[in-house]
Amino acid sequence: MSLATDRDKLQSADKPTLYKQIRIDIERRILTGEWPPGHRIPFEHELMSRYGCSRMTVSKALSELAQADLIERRRKAGTFVRRPTFLSAVLKIADIRAEIGALGRSYGYELIQCSRRTANAADRARLGARKTGKVIAIACRHSADDVPFAIEDRLIDLDAVPEAAAADFATEPPGSWLLHHVPWTEAEHSISAVVADEQAAAALDIAIGAPCLVIDRHTWRSARPLTAVRLLYPGESHKLIARFKGG
Amino acid sequence: MSLATDRDKLQSADKPTLYKQIRIDIERRILTGEWPPGHRIPFEHELMSRYGCSRMTVSKALSELAQADLIERRRKAGTFVRRPTFLSAVLKIADIRAEIGALGRSYGYELIQCSRRTANAADRARLGARKTGKVIAIACRHSADDVPFAIEDRLIDLDAVPEAAAADFATEPPGSWLLHHVPWTEAEHSISAVVADEQAAAALDIAIGAPCLVIDRHTWRSARPLTAVRLLYPGESHKLIARFKGG
DNA sequence: CACGATTTTATGTATAGACATATAGAGACG
DNA sequence: CGTCTCTATATGTCTATACATAAAATCGTG
């Protein structure tokens, strides 16, 4: 009878490091359904002898899977395949300039209106801030190859983002500026559909009553509102790539 | 001169384990902008003495930050704060039954049409499969408190998901069934806006020409198409929560 | 049997040390 | 001055060991 462990099989396959191979091996069993949700994964000691390595190594593999929400580890009980309650995916939203650039189209930007004012009740409600001093209100238009791509209506809390006072939004779109200068901790997106009113239709060069996609994004840093933005896209498809976690 | 390290400060704070405190500490510096994108984080050896712990411990903290894409580690060069090129966020889309349940509203489901057929050219194009045998085509409607919530038009590749032949889609919505029975590895969402045509307006009980949100979702397992679905929601807001990664 | 105390056990964190590996930067050479 | 090689170095992986911690399982008692 052989003393060979699965380690040989994995090692012979190719290069990646051992813990990564263990991770991939377990991931495979979960994704193929061999180990369905709720299934108890072998104890670390069993995996140690199965793969012929130390506990730290299998633990590292399991930790990464746990961080990726694929498994759940419970002391004394063991490690279990998580029951998916959500289609969990990583959503990456580029800022519009980068997005248009990635499409190989020329980016155009036009500042329509930019004003600084003391926040009124509507501004505070929109930002979700109880009290605020000054805000910047911006309206602008993004275009790709000189065709209107989206219009943007944004409010920035100047107390939370004082650096914004010095930014030149006539030349740099506020989304890009914020993305590269202002760290954030939470964001919430609300996606909906509307039909273009007269104003939006004129700005986007589409018919009144044409469908538009709306993305409302609120951004916070440690629960403090930073900015609220509404983006209006002509109804043509706007793509979001969502991949299973764990590269 | 004191031999005290930052470890004392962190430890005294409260409970979490050391490596987690280190992670949180570094995360804080990044999020507050103290360490801006591109900044080189102190070498592991410096962090060792700063926090008064072993290299494995700081390495574990840094590894988690790297897995969360907050930092980038390069051999010999060091560890750097990543320049965010995307608003990266975790998107969680519940299946519609769970979503309505979470809202505290009663879920209603109605199968409109369900047929099994040999895939035609249009089916293959929609699934993105070069060749397929049989498919299941499903049309159904979801409602919340007896008000139409969304209509669904779905195609399932029976070769890739043979278990679907035995499922009873008259009682269980296909989205829920698939989520709980079929593991997947990749999904792609395409979100757009349309106006309701006569048929959609009738099914959703809205006016013709009213805005609707469309979500097209394609799901694969190891590059093999499993299902393609189009969901049509009345234009009222459909919320997606996106949070900064790394809890 | 109910219920609280004790034991057992699987994971969680931390350590020191070792070797692997990629690569930035220095130095050699044409 | 460019390019090539070599070396120093920071991260990457792995081990063996130790103790901490949470919770399931067991035991003991009223």
Coordinates of C-alpha atoms (C1' of nucleotides) in Angstrom, one line a residue:
Chain A
M1 CA 0.0 0.0 0.0
S2 CA 1.2 3.4 -1.0
L3 CA 2.3 6.2 1.3
A4 CA 1.8 8.7 -1.5
T5 CA -0.4 11.6 -0.7
D6 CA -2.4 13.9 -3.0
R7 CA 0.5 16.3 -2.7
D8 CA 2.4 14.3 -5.4
K9 CA -0.5 14.5 -7.8
L10 CA -0.9 18.2 -7.3
Q11 CA 2.9 18.9 -7.4
S12 CA 3.4 17.0 -10.5
A13 CA 0.6 18.9 -12.3
D14 CA 2.6 22.1 -12.6
K15 CA 4.0 25.0 -10.7
P16 CA 1.8 27.0 -8.4
T17 CA 2.7 26.9 -4.8
L18 CA 1.3 24.2 -2.6
Y19 CA -1.2 26.3 -0.6
K20 CA -2.6 27.7 -3.8
Q21 CA -3.0 24.3 -5.3
I22 CA -4.9 23.2 -2.2
R23 CA -7.1 26.2 -2.5
I24 CA -7.8 25.6 -6.1
D25 CA -8.4 21.9 -5.5
I26 CA -11.0 22.6 -2.8
E27 CA -12.5 25.4 -4.9
R28 CA -12.9 23.0 -7.7
R29 CA -14.7 20.5 -5.6
I30 CA -17.1 23.2 -4.4
L31 CA -17.7 24.7 -7.8
T32 CA -18.4 21.3 -9.5
G33 CA -20.8 20.5 -6.8
E34 CA -18.8 17.6 -5.5
W35 CA -18.9 19.3 -2.1
P36 CA -22.3 21.0 -2.1
P37 CA -23.3 23.8 0.3
G38 CA -23.4 22.7 3.9
H39 CA -20.9 19.9 3.2
R40 CA -18.2 19.6 5.9
I41 CA -14.8 20.0 4.5
P42 CA -12.2 17.5 5.9
F43 CA -10.6 18.7 9.2
E44 CA -7.3 20.4 8.9
H45 CA -5.6 17.4 10.2
E46 CA -7.1 15.2 7.5
L47 CA -6.1 17.7 4.9
M48 CA -2.6 17.8 6.3
S49 CA -2.1 14.1 5.7
R50 CA -4.0 14.2 2.5
Y51 CA -1.7 16.8 1.0
G52 CA 1.3 15.9 3.1
C53 CA 2.0 19.3 4.5
S54 CA 1.8 21.3 7.7
R55 CA -1.4 22.7 9.2
M56 CA -0.3 26.3 8.6
T57 CA -0.3 25.5 4.9
V58 CA -3.8 24.1 4.7
S59 CA -4.9 26.8 7.1
K60 CA -3.6 29.5 4.7
A61 CA -5.6 27.9 1.8
L62 CA -8.7 27.7 3.9
S63 CA -8.3 31.3 5.2
E64 CA -8.3 32.6 1.7
L65 CA -11.4 30.7 0.8
A66 CA -13.1 32.0 3.9
Q67 CA -12.1 35.6 3.0
A68 CA -13.7 35.0 -0.4
D69 CA -16.8 33.8 1.4
L70 CA -16.7 30.4 -0.2
I71 CA -16.5 28.5 3.0
E72 CA -17.4 29.2 6.6
R73 CA -15.1 28.1 9.5
R74 CA -16.5 27.4 12.9
R75 CA -14.4 26.5 15.9
K76 CA -14.8 23.0 17.1
A77 CA -17.4 22.3 14.5
G78 CA -15.3 22.4 11.4
T79 CA -15.3 24.1 8.0
F80 CA -18.3 24.1 5.8
V81 CA -19.2 25.0 2.2
R82 CA -21.3 28.2 2.4
R83 CA -24.8 28.2 1.1
P84 CA -25.0 31.0 -1.4
T85 CA -27.8 33.4 -0.6
F86 CA -26.6 36.0 -3.1
L87 CA -25.1 36.2 -6.5
S88 CA -22.0 37.7 -5.0
A89 CA -19.8 39.4 -7.5
V90 CA -17.1 42.0 -7.8
L91 CA -18.4 45.1 -9.5
K92 CA -15.9 47.4 -11.0
I93 CA -17.1 50.8 -12.1
A94 CA -14.4 52.8 -13.9
D95 CA -14.8 56.5 -13.9
I96 CA -16.3 57.7 -17.1
R97 CA -13.2 59.1 -18.6
A98 CA -11.3 55.8 -18.1
E99 CA -14.3 53.9 -19.3
I100 CA -14.5 55.7 -22.6
G101 CA -10.7 55.5 -23.0
A102 CA -10.8 51.8 -22.5
L103 CA -13.3 51.6 -25.3
G104 CA -10.8 53.2 -27.6
R105 CA -12.9 56.2 -28.1
S106 CA -11.9 59.8 -27.6
Y107 CA -13.2 61.4 -24.4
G108 CA -14.9 64.7 -24.4
Y109 CA -15.8 66.7 -21.3
E110 CA -17.9 69.8 -20.9
L111 CA -18.6 71.7 -17.7
I112 CA -22.1 73.0 -17.9
Q113 CA -22.4 74.6 -14.5
C114 CA -20.3 74.8 -11.3
S115 CA -21.2 76.8 -8.3
R116 CA -20.3 76.9 -4.7
R117 CA -23.0 77.7 -2.1
T118 CA -24.0 77.2 1.5
A119 CA -25.9 74.0 1.6
N120 CA -29.7 74.4 1.6
A121 CA -32.2 71.9 2.9
A122 CA -32.4 70.0 -0.4
D123 CA -28.6 69.7 -0.5
R124 CA -28.4 68.3 3.0
A125 CA -31.2 65.8 2.3
R126 CA -29.5 64.7 -0.9
L127 CA -26.1 64.2 0.8
G128 CA -27.7 62.7 3.9
A129 CA -25.8 65.1 6.1
R130 CA -27.4 66.6 9.2
K131 CA -25.4 69.8 8.9
T132 CA -23.1 71.0 6.3
G133 CA -21.4 74.3 5.5
K134 CA -20.5 74.8 1.9
V135 CA -21.1 72.5 -1.1
I136 CA -20.1 72.5 -4.7
A137 CA -22.8 71.7 -7.2
I138 CA -21.6 70.6 -10.6
A139 CA -23.4 69.8 -13.8
C140 CA -21.4 68.4 -16.7
R141 CA -21.5 66.2 -19.8
H142 CA -19.3 63.4 -20.9
S143 CA -19.0 62.4 -24.6
A144 CA -17.3 59.7 -26.6
D145 CA -16.2 60.5 -30.1
D146 CA -18.2 63.7 -29.8
V147 CA -21.4 61.8 -29.1
P148 CA -23.1 62.6 -25.8
F149 CA -22.3 59.6 -23.4
A150 CA -23.7 60.7 -20.1
I151 CA -24.7 63.7 -18.1
E152 CA -23.7 64.2 -14.5
D153 CA -25.2 66.1 -11.7
R154 CA -23.1 66.1 -8.6
L155 CA -22.9 67.6 -5.1
I156 CA -19.7 67.6 -3.1
D157 CA -19.5 68.4 0.6
L158 CA -16.8 71.0 0.9
D159 CA -16.4 70.4 4.6
A160 CA -15.7 66.7 4.1
V161 CA -13.5 67.3 1.0
P162 CA -11.9 70.7 1.5
E163 CA -9.3 69.9 -1.2
A164 CA -12.1 70.1 -3.8
A165 CA -12.1 73.8 -3.4
A166 CA -8.8 73.9 -5.2
A167 CA -9.7 71.5 -8.0
D168 CA -10.3 72.8 -11.5
F169 CA -13.5 71.1 -12.7
A170 CA -13.5 73.0 -15.9
T171 CA -10.7 70.8 -17.2
E172 CA -10.9 67.7 -15.1
P173 CA -14.2 65.8 -14.6
P174 CA -15.1 65.6 -10.9
G175 CA -15.5 61.8 -11.0
S176 CA -11.9 61.3 -12.0
W177 CA -10.6 64.0 -9.6
L178 CA -12.4 62.4 -6.7
L179 CA -11.4 58.9 -7.5
H180 CA -7.8 59.8 -7.6
H181 CA -7.7 62.2 -4.7
V182 CA -10.3 61.3 -2.2
P183 CA -10.3 57.9 -0.3
W184 CA -13.7 56.5 0.6
T185 CA -14.9 53.6 2.6
E186 CA -18.5 53.1 1.6
A187 CA -20.5 53.6 -1.5
E188 CA -24.1 52.9 -2.4
H189 CA -25.5 52.7 -5.8
S190 CA -29.1 52.9 -6.8
I191 CA -29.9 52.0 -10.4
S192 CA -33.1 52.8 -12.1
A193 CA -34.7 53.7 -15.4
V194 CA -36.4 56.9 -16.4
V195 CA -37.6 58.5 -19.7
A196 CA -35.8 61.5 -20.9
D197 CA -37.5 64.9 -20.1
E198 CA -37.0 67.8 -22.4
Q199 CA -33.8 69.0 -20.7
A200 CA -32.1 65.6 -20.6
A201 CA -33.1 64.8 -24.2
A202 CA -31.5 68.1 -25.3
A203 CA -28.3 67.4 -23.4
L204 CA -28.0 63.8 -24.6
D205 CA -29.2 64.5 -28.1
I206 CA -32.0 61.9 -27.9
A207 CA -35.7 62.0 -28.2
I208 CA -38.0 63.1 -25.4
G209 CA -39.5 59.9 -23.9
A210 CA -36.4 57.8 -24.8
P211 CA -35.3 55.4 -22.0
C212 CA -32.4 56.4 -19.9
L213 CA -30.4 54.5 -17.3
V214 CA -29.9 56.4 -14.0
I215 CA -27.1 55.6 -11.5
D216 CA -27.3 57.4 -8.2
R217 CA -24.1 57.0 -6.2
H218 CA -23.5 58.1 -2.7
T219 CA -20.0 57.9 -1.2
W220 CA -18.9 58.1 2.4
R221 CA -15.7 58.0 4.4
S222 CA -16.3 56.5 7.8
A223 CA -20.0 57.3 7.7
R224 CA -19.4 60.9 6.6
P225 CA -21.0 61.9 3.3
L226 CA -18.6 63.0 0.7
T227 CA -20.5 63.3 -2.5
A228 CA -23.7 62.4 -4.2
V229 CA -23.9 62.0 -8.0
R230 CA -26.6 61.2 -10.5
L231 CA -25.5 59.9 -13.9
L232 CA -27.9 59.7 -16.8
Y233 CA -27.0 57.5 -19.7
P234 CA -28.9 57.0 -22.9
G235 CA -30.7 53.7 -22.7
E236 CA -28.2 51.7 -24.7
S237 CA -26.6 48.9 -22.6
H238 CA -24.2 49.8 -19.9
K239 CA -22.1 46.8 -19.0
L240 CA -21.0 45.6 -15.6
I241 CA -18.7 42.6 -15.4
A242 CA -19.2 40.4 -12.4
R243 CA -16.8 37.6 -11.8
F244 CA -16.8 34.9 -9.2
K245 CA -14.5 36.0 -6.4
G246 CA -11.1 34.6 -5.8
G247 CA -8.4 35.0 -8.4
Chain B
M1 CA 14.5 56.4 25.5
S2 CA 11.6 54.0 25.4
L3 CA 11.7 50.5 24.0
A4 CA 7.9 50.5 23.6
T5 CA 6.6 49.7 20.2
D6 CA 3.3 50.6 18.6
R7 CA 2.2 47.2 19.7
D8 CA 1.4 48.5 23.2
K9 CA -0.7 51.2 21.8
L10 CA -2.7 48.9 19.6
Q11 CA -3.0 46.2 22.2
S12 CA -4.2 48.5 24.9
A13 CA -6.9 49.8 22.6
D14 CA -9.1 46.7 22.9
K15 CA -9.5 43.1 21.8
P16 CA -8.9 42.2 18.2
T17 CA -6.0 40.0 17.4
L18 CA -2.7 41.6 16.6
Y19 CA -2.5 41.0 12.9
K20 CA -6.0 42.3 12.5
Q21 CA -5.1 45.5 14.4
I22 CA -2.1 45.9 12.1
R23 CA -4.4 45.5 9.1
I24 CA -6.8 48.0 10.4
D25 CA -4.1 50.4 11.3
I26 CA -2.6 50.3 7.8
E27 CA -6.0 50.4 6.3
R28 CA -6.8 53.6 8.3
R29 CA -3.7 55.3 7.0
I30 CA -4.6 54.5 3.5
L31 CA -8.2 55.5 3.8
T32 CA -7.4 58.8 5.5
G33 CA -5.0 59.6 2.7
E34 CA -2.0 59.6 5.2
W35 CA -0.5 57.1 2.9
P36 CA -1.7 58.1 -0.6
P37 CA -1.7 55.8 -3.7
G38 CA 1.8 54.9 -4.8
H39 CA 3.2 55.4 -1.2
R40 CA 5.6 52.7 -0.2
I41 CA 4.5 51.0 2.9
P42 CA 7.3 50.3 5.4
F43 CA 9.2 47.1 4.8
E44 CA 8.1 44.0 6.7
H45 CA 11.2 44.3 8.9
E46 CA 10.3 47.8 9.8
L47 CA 6.8 46.9 10.6
M48 CA 8.1 44.0 12.7
S49 CA 9.9 46.3 15.0
R50 CA 7.3 49.0 14.9
Y51 CA 4.6 46.5 16.0
G52 CA 7.0 44.3 18.0
C53 CA 5.9 41.0 16.3
S54 CA 7.2 38.4 13.9
R55 CA 7.4 38.7 10.2
M56 CA 4.7 36.1 9.7
T57 CA 2.3 38.3 11.6
V58 CA 2.8 41.5 9.6
S59 CA 2.9 39.3 6.4
K60 CA -0.6 38.0 7.2
A61 CA -2.0 41.5 7.7
L62 CA -0.4 42.6 4.4
S63 CA -1.6 39.5 2.6
E64 CA -5.2 40.2 3.5
L65 CA -4.8 43.8 2.3
A66 CA -3.3 42.6 -0.9
Q67 CA -6.2 40.1 -1.4
A68 CA -8.6 43.0 -0.9
D69 CA -6.7 44.9 -3.6
L70 CA -5.8 47.7 -1.3
I71 CA -2.1 47.3 -1.7
E72 CA 0.3 45.8 -4.2
R73 CA 3.3 43.8 -3.1
R74 CA 6.4 43.5 -5.3
R75 CA 9.4 41.4 -4.5
K76 CA 12.5 43.3 -3.8
A77 CA 10.7 46.6 -4.4
G78 CA 8.4 46.6 -1.5
T79 CA 4.7 47.1 -0.8
F80 CA 2.7 50.0 -2.2
V81 CA -0.7 51.6 -1.8
R82 CA -2.6 50.8 -5.0
R83 CA -3.8 53.5 -7.2
P84 CA -7.5 52.9 -7.5
T85 CA -8.5 52.8 -11.2
F86 CA -12.0 51.5 -10.4
L87 CA -14.7 52.0 -7.9
S88 CA -14.3 48.4 -6.8
A89 CA -17.2 47.1 -4.8
V90 CA -18.9 43.9 -3.9
L91 CA -22.2 43.6 -5.5
K92 CA -24.8 41.3 -4.0
I93 CA -27.8 40.4 -6.0
A94 CA -30.3 38.3 -4.1
D95 CA -32.6 36.1 -6.1
I96 CA -35.9 37.8 -6.5
R97 CA -37.9 35.6 -4.0
A98 CA -35.3 36.3 -1.3
E99 CA -35.2 40.0 -2.2
I100 CA -39.0 40.4 -1.9
G101 CA -38.9 38.4 1.3
A102 CA -36.3 40.6 2.8
L103 CA -38.5 43.6 2.1
G104 CA -41.1 42.1 4.2
R105 CA -43.6 41.7 1.4
S106 CA -45.4 38.6 0.3
Y107 CA -43.9 36.9 -2.7
G108 CA -46.0 35.8 -5.6
Y109 CA -44.8 33.7 -8.5
E110 CA -46.6 32.8 -11.7
L111 CA -45.2 30.6 -14.5
I112 CA -46.3 32.0 -17.8
Q113 CA -44.7 29.5 -20.1
C114 CA -42.2 26.7 -19.9
S115 CA -41.1 24.5 -22.8
R116 CA -38.3 22.2 -23.6
R117 CA -36.9 22.2 -27.1
T118 CA -33.9 21.4 -29.2
A119 CA -31.8 24.6 -29.3
N120 CA -32.3 26.7 -32.4
A121 CA -29.8 29.2 -33.8
A122 CA -31.3 32.0 -31.7
D123 CA -31.0 30.0 -28.5
R124 CA -27.4 29.1 -29.2
A125 CA -26.6 32.8 -30.0
R126 CA -28.3 33.9 -26.8
L127 CA -26.4 31.4 -24.6
G128 CA -23.2 31.9 -26.5
A129 CA -22.9 28.1 -27.0
R130 CA -21.4 26.8 -30.2
K131 CA -23.5 23.6 -29.9
T132 CA -26.2 22.6 -27.6
G133 CA -28.7 19.9 -27.5
K134 CA -31.8 20.7 -25.5
V135 CA -32.8 23.8 -23.7
I136 CA -35.6 24.9 -21.4
A137 CA -37.2 28.2 -22.1
I138 CA -39.1 29.8 -19.3
A139 CA -41.2 32.9 -19.0
C140 CA -42.5 33.9 -15.6
R141 CA -43.6 36.8 -13.4
H142 CA -42.7 37.7 -9.9
S143 CA -44.9 39.9 -7.7
A144 CA -44.7 41.5 -4.3
D145 CA -47.9 41.9 -2.3
D146 CA -49.8 40.9 -5.5
V147 CA -48.2 43.8 -7.4
P148 CA -46.1 42.8 -10.4
F149 CA -42.5 43.2 -9.5
A150 CA -40.5 41.8 -12.5
I151 CA -40.9 39.6 -15.5
E152 CA -38.3 37.0 -16.3
D153 CA -37.4 35.4 -19.6
R154 CA -34.9 32.6 -19.2
L155 CA -33.0 30.0 -21.2
I156 CA -31.3 27.0 -19.5
D157 CA -28.8 24.8 -21.3
L158 CA -30.0 21.3 -20.4
D159 CA -26.8 19.6 -21.4
A160 CA -24.8 21.8 -19.0
V161 CA -27.5 21.5 -16.3
P162 CA -29.2 18.2 -16.7
E163 CA -30.7 18.3 -13.2
A164 CA -32.9 21.1 -14.4
A165 CA -35.0 18.5 -16.2
A166 CA -36.3 17.3 -12.9
A167 CA -37.0 20.7 -11.4
D168 CA -40.6 21.8 -11.1
F169 CA -40.6 25.4 -12.3
A170 CA -44.3 25.7 -11.8
T171 CA -43.8 26.0 -8.1
E172 CA -40.2 27.1 -7.7
P173 CA -38.9 30.1 -9.5
P174 CA -35.9 29.1 -11.8
G175 CA -33.6 31.8 -10.3
S176 CA -34.0 30.3 -6.8
W177 CA -33.7 26.8 -8.0
L178 CA -30.5 27.5 -9.9
L179 CA -28.9 29.6 -7.2
H180 CA -29.3 26.8 -4.7
H181 CA -28.6 23.8 -7.0
V182 CA -26.1 24.9 -9.6
P183 CA -22.6 26.1 -8.9
W184 CA -21.2 28.8 -11.2
T185 CA -17.9 30.4 -11.8
E186 CA -18.6 33.5 -13.9
A187 CA -21.4 35.8 -14.4
E188 CA -21.8 38.8 -16.6
H189 CA -24.5 41.4 -16.1
S190 CA -25.6 43.9 -18.7
I191 CA -27.9 46.6 -17.4
S192 CA -29.9 48.9 -19.6
A193 CA -33.1 50.9 -19.8
V194 CA -36.0 50.4 -22.2
V195 CA -39.5 51.6 -22.5
A196 CA -42.3 49.1 -22.0
D197 CA -43.9 47.7 -25.1
E198 CA -47.4 46.5 -25.2
Q199 CA -46.7 43.1 -23.9
A200 CA -44.4 44.2 -21.1
A201 CA -46.8 46.9 -20.0
A202 CA -49.6 44.4 -19.8
A203 CA -47.5 41.9 -17.8
L204 CA -46.2 44.5 -15.4
D205 CA -49.4 46.5 -15.2
I206 CA -47.8 49.8 -16.2
A207 CA -48.3 52.2 -19.1
I208 CA -46.9 51.6 -22.5
G209 CA -43.9 53.8 -22.8
A210 CA -43.1 53.7 -19.1
P211 CA -39.4 53.2 -18.3
C212 CA -38.2 49.8 -17.4
L213 CA -34.9 48.5 -16.0
V214 CA -33.4 45.5 -17.8
I215 CA -30.9 43.1 -16.3
D216 CA -29.4 40.6 -18.7
R217 CA -27.4 38.0 -16.8
H218 CA -25.3 35.2 -18.3
T219 CA -23.9 32.6 -16.1
W220 CA -21.1 30.1 -16.9
R221 CA -19.3 27.3 -15.1
S222 CA -15.7 27.0 -16.3
A223 CA -16.5 28.9 -19.5
R224 CA -19.5 26.7 -20.3
P225 CA -22.8 28.6 -20.6
L226 CA -25.4 27.5 -18.1
T227 CA -28.2 30.0 -18.4
A228 CA -29.2 33.3 -19.8
V229 CA -31.9 35.4 -18.3
R230 CA -33.5 38.8 -18.9
L231 CA -35.3 40.5 -16.1
L232 CA -37.6 43.5 -16.7
Y233 CA -38.4 45.7 -13.7
P234 CA -40.7 48.7 -13.7
G235 CA -38.6 51.8 -13.6
E236 CA -38.8 52.4 -9.9
S237 CA -35.4 52.3 -8.2
H238 CA -33.7 49.0 -7.9
K239 CA -31.0 49.1 -5.3
L240 CA -27.6 47.6 -5.3
I241 CA -25.5 48.0 -2.3
A242 CA -21.8 48.3 -2.9
R243 CA -19.4 48.4 0.0
F244 CA -15.7 48.9 0.3
K245 CA -14.0 45.6 0.4
G246 CA -12.4 44.1 3.4
G247 CA -14.5 43.6 6.5
Chain C
dC1 C1' -35.0 14.8 32.8
dA2 C1' -33.2 19.4 33.0
dC3 C1' -29.3 22.2 33.5
dG4 C1' -25.0 23.8 34.7
dA5 C1' -20.0 22.6 35.0
dT6 C1' -16.2 20.2 32.7
dT7 C1' -13.7 18.2 29.1
dT8 C1' -12.5 17.7 24.4
dT9 C1' -11.5 19.3 20.1
dA10 C1' -11.1 22.1 15.8
dT11 C1' -9.9 26.4 14.5
dG12 C1' -7.3 31.0 15.5
dT13 C1' -3.2 33.4 16.3
dA14 C1' 1.6 33.8 16.9
dT15 C1' 6.6 32.5 16.8
dA16 C1' 11.5 31.6 14.9
dG17 C1' 13.8 29.8 11.4
dA18 C1' 14.6 28.2 6.7
dC19 C1' 14.8 28.3 1.9
dA20 C1' 12.7 30.0 -2.6
dT21 C1' 12.2 33.6 -6.0
dA22 C1' 11.8 37.7 -8.4
dT23 C1' 14.0 41.9 -9.3
dA24 C1' 16.0 46.7 -8.5
dG25 C1' 20.2 48.4 -8.7
dA26 C1' 25.2 48.1 -8.8
dG27 C1' 29.0 46.9 -11.2
dA28 C1' 31.5 44.9 -15.3
dC29 C1' 32.2 45.1 -20.0
dG30 C1' 31.9 46.1 -24.7
Chain D
dC1 C1' 26.7 55.1 -23.4
dG2 C1' 24.1 51.0 -23.6
dT3 C1' 23.8 46.4 -22.1
dC4 C1' 24.8 42.4 -19.6
dT5 C1' 25.7 39.9 -15.3
dC6 C1' 25.7 39.6 -10.6
dT7 C1' 24.3 40.5 -6.1
dA8 C1' 21.7 42.2 -2.4
dT9 C1' 17.3 42.3 -0.7
dA10 C1' 12.1 42.2 0.0
dT11 C1' 8.6 39.4 -0.5
dG12 C1' 6.7 34.4 -0.9
dT13 C1' 6.2 29.9 1.0
dC14 C1' 6.7 26.4 4.3
dT15 C1' 7.6 24.0 8.7
dA16 C1' 7.2 22.6 13.6
dT17 C1' 5.6 24.1 17.7
dA18 C1' 2.9 26.5 21.2
dC19 C1' -0.8 28.4 23.3
dA20 C1' -5.5 30.8 22.9
dT21 C1' -10.4 30.4 22.2
dA22 C1' -14.9 29.1 21.1
dA23 C1' -18.2 25.7 21.2
dA24 C1' -19.8 20.9 20.8
dA25 C1' -20.1 17.0 23.6
dT26 C1' -20.0 14.8 27.9
dC27 C1' -20.7 14.3 32.6
dG28 C1' -22.6 15.1 37.1
dT29 C1' -25.8 16.7 40.0
dG30 C1' -30.2 18.2 41.8

